[in-house]
């Protein structure tokens, strides 16, 4: 009954506020107190009691009343946050003010005329935004409200929140803190409400158009919160970090425990993950690079993370802290948290639905990307650890599972970008040789092999079963395989067949002539085959056998039509079919076929996918000793080119990319200038000169030499022994060698991720799109005039 009266009084106050044409006196405390004195336990009630059209009407017809309301709410939060202990009445007042501001602020952001409302000084007083942030920061460490009280006796009249050492009140044990406070539902609930308001304050970007120039200006909310003016920046950072990576959704493992007990921690971990992603975002500059500070902190990893940060007043302390983490035990804690949470959706039990499954894995992938991008020592720690495969497998699972769902296209992109980043280092390729035995229920053919086989089979599934929807990512997918191919010791028959099938599909004449850039996919695939033949021939007998069986593909490439009449004929009737009819192979046991999005599912648009040529830089190749053309152990190779201080060559346009290996000694060629990869031009027509130009540079010499040597031997064995079983041929190839018979090995070329304007803008759009869709209960930004992306229904 009391709650009903509170809602009724609150509703009356709203009606009174919006119906009065004249300004309401800001000193009328009896009127303004109606907005926070009532007990409204659910934030969804706030959204019901204040419809969006009334907020807009208040903003347009009575702007002074809206300004007074915001000022009064901030003032009330400031007054209540100044003491150490809060009475129950004050706690209710604060939560009501926090929820009301969470409801109102998006409608202030959507109107450009209110742009400076929170950050303009009045009468010598600090800006309202600064007062609000300072108050919310203090509230995150108030004993018995958001943290457990460490001291028994506080005199609430004398002690102030500013006297508390917030480093003693970090929310959870982990990085920089060893004590684990007792979990409290009320504290988690209050933290979640405050963090959601902070996330709302930081969301001003989503009301900017997705144009680079609109995002150059820093977000004042984020700038202040991550600056030295935030005296609690370090405990907030460690609290967010530790609360995320200490979270175990399974708990003690009791079946269906999440149905019997409320998990107060999940919603807190989710919003903490989103907030940390936002705070770790680098500013966009017109030159498309990280700021000078971002470059500086990545080189200061040996400094103690608890020491003061660089002295620049524009420093993002959160980026500084994450870049300065360097202890192995901290890296291990973070990596174990990533592995535990990312593998959670794949857990299988005998009792269906008995384990809790998290749904914020997209935020985790964004956070993992930021950790690897901002702290290179963490990325190298991950790559050296055997647990890297516990990151790889769930990513591949998400990719395959999301391939048919158009609302999850961004999830596929972020997974591919992470793998592209990791593939730029040798250790990933080496780790892929570990046998794959976990058998995750993935919708792919059954196979027996290594994680390298899993990677290739999953990528093949993505390419051949998405109806060209992922065509902008084809070059990224193949670049990942190119980067790891020199270190893959052995492929199984299934993955070898899939790899050659991709070459067969991409080398189809209709596909090659359909777009001015399709042919470089063939170059990527030929580079993959050359790498494995030249550097890992001994173990890749399945691949060699498949090449011999499908040798007509390579001969067809040699005989591509170069007559203009033939080219026009093919181009005129080209069907651009990618998918051939394949044998119906059984999927993994327990696998669920990919499902399309449910009708009505919301999705957000993404910025244009950057070309892999603009996303990567190549390490300068080094000479390879011809005597070691077919080494058995990849450790015998010279990997100096992988070191951070290796000279690099920027590849900002396709005209600078070195794809072809035309001969053993001459390893480079240049494509025609001015081509823009990945963009189809309907007016474009292939010419005989264009075909002749790239056809002459196809790196087929190694494969043709292999066929020249092995095909006669294999045919002779089949005739002499009357073989009809391939196992004997495979044994022959396994024991054979081509030392001294192949062309001089080409230098290994690794394409490393390089940040640029396109990727930074893409990540900002994707991140806020995910946050928007993950906050529909309550619908924080729903029905507001969002400009960064479009909201569509499937």
mmCIF file of C-alpha atoms in Angstrom, residues 445 460-461 464 497-498 501 579-585:
data_model
loop_
_atom_site.group_PDB
_atom_site.id
_atom_site.type_symbol
_atom_site.label_atom_id
_atom_site.label_comp_id
_atom_site.label_asym_id
_atom_site.label_seq_id
_atom_site.Cartn_x
_atom_site.Cartn_y
_atom_site.Cartn_z
ATOM 1 C CA UNK A 445 32.010 -31.942 -39.560
ATOM 2 C CA UNK A 460 35.293 -22.887 -44.136
ATOM 3 C CA UNK A 461 31.871 -23.200 -42.505
ATOM 4 C CA UNK A 464 30.436 -21.431 -47.417
ATOM 5 C CA UNK A 497 39.788 -30.991 -48.193
ATOM 6 C CA UNK A 498 38.104 -27.849 -46.866
ATOM 7 C CA UNK A 501 37.635 -26.542 -51.604
ATOM 8 C CA UNK A 579 28.977 -22.909 -52.626
ATOM 9 C CA UNK A 580 29.385 -26.261 -54.325
ATOM 10 C CA UNK A 581 27.402 -29.299 -53.377
ATOM 11 C CA UNK A 582 29.375 -31.110 -50.738
ATOM 12 C CA UNK A 583 28.960 -34.507 -49.107
ATOM 13 C CA UNK A 584 26.589 -34.465 -46.165
ATOM 14 C CA UNK A 585 29.053 -34.841 -43.284
#
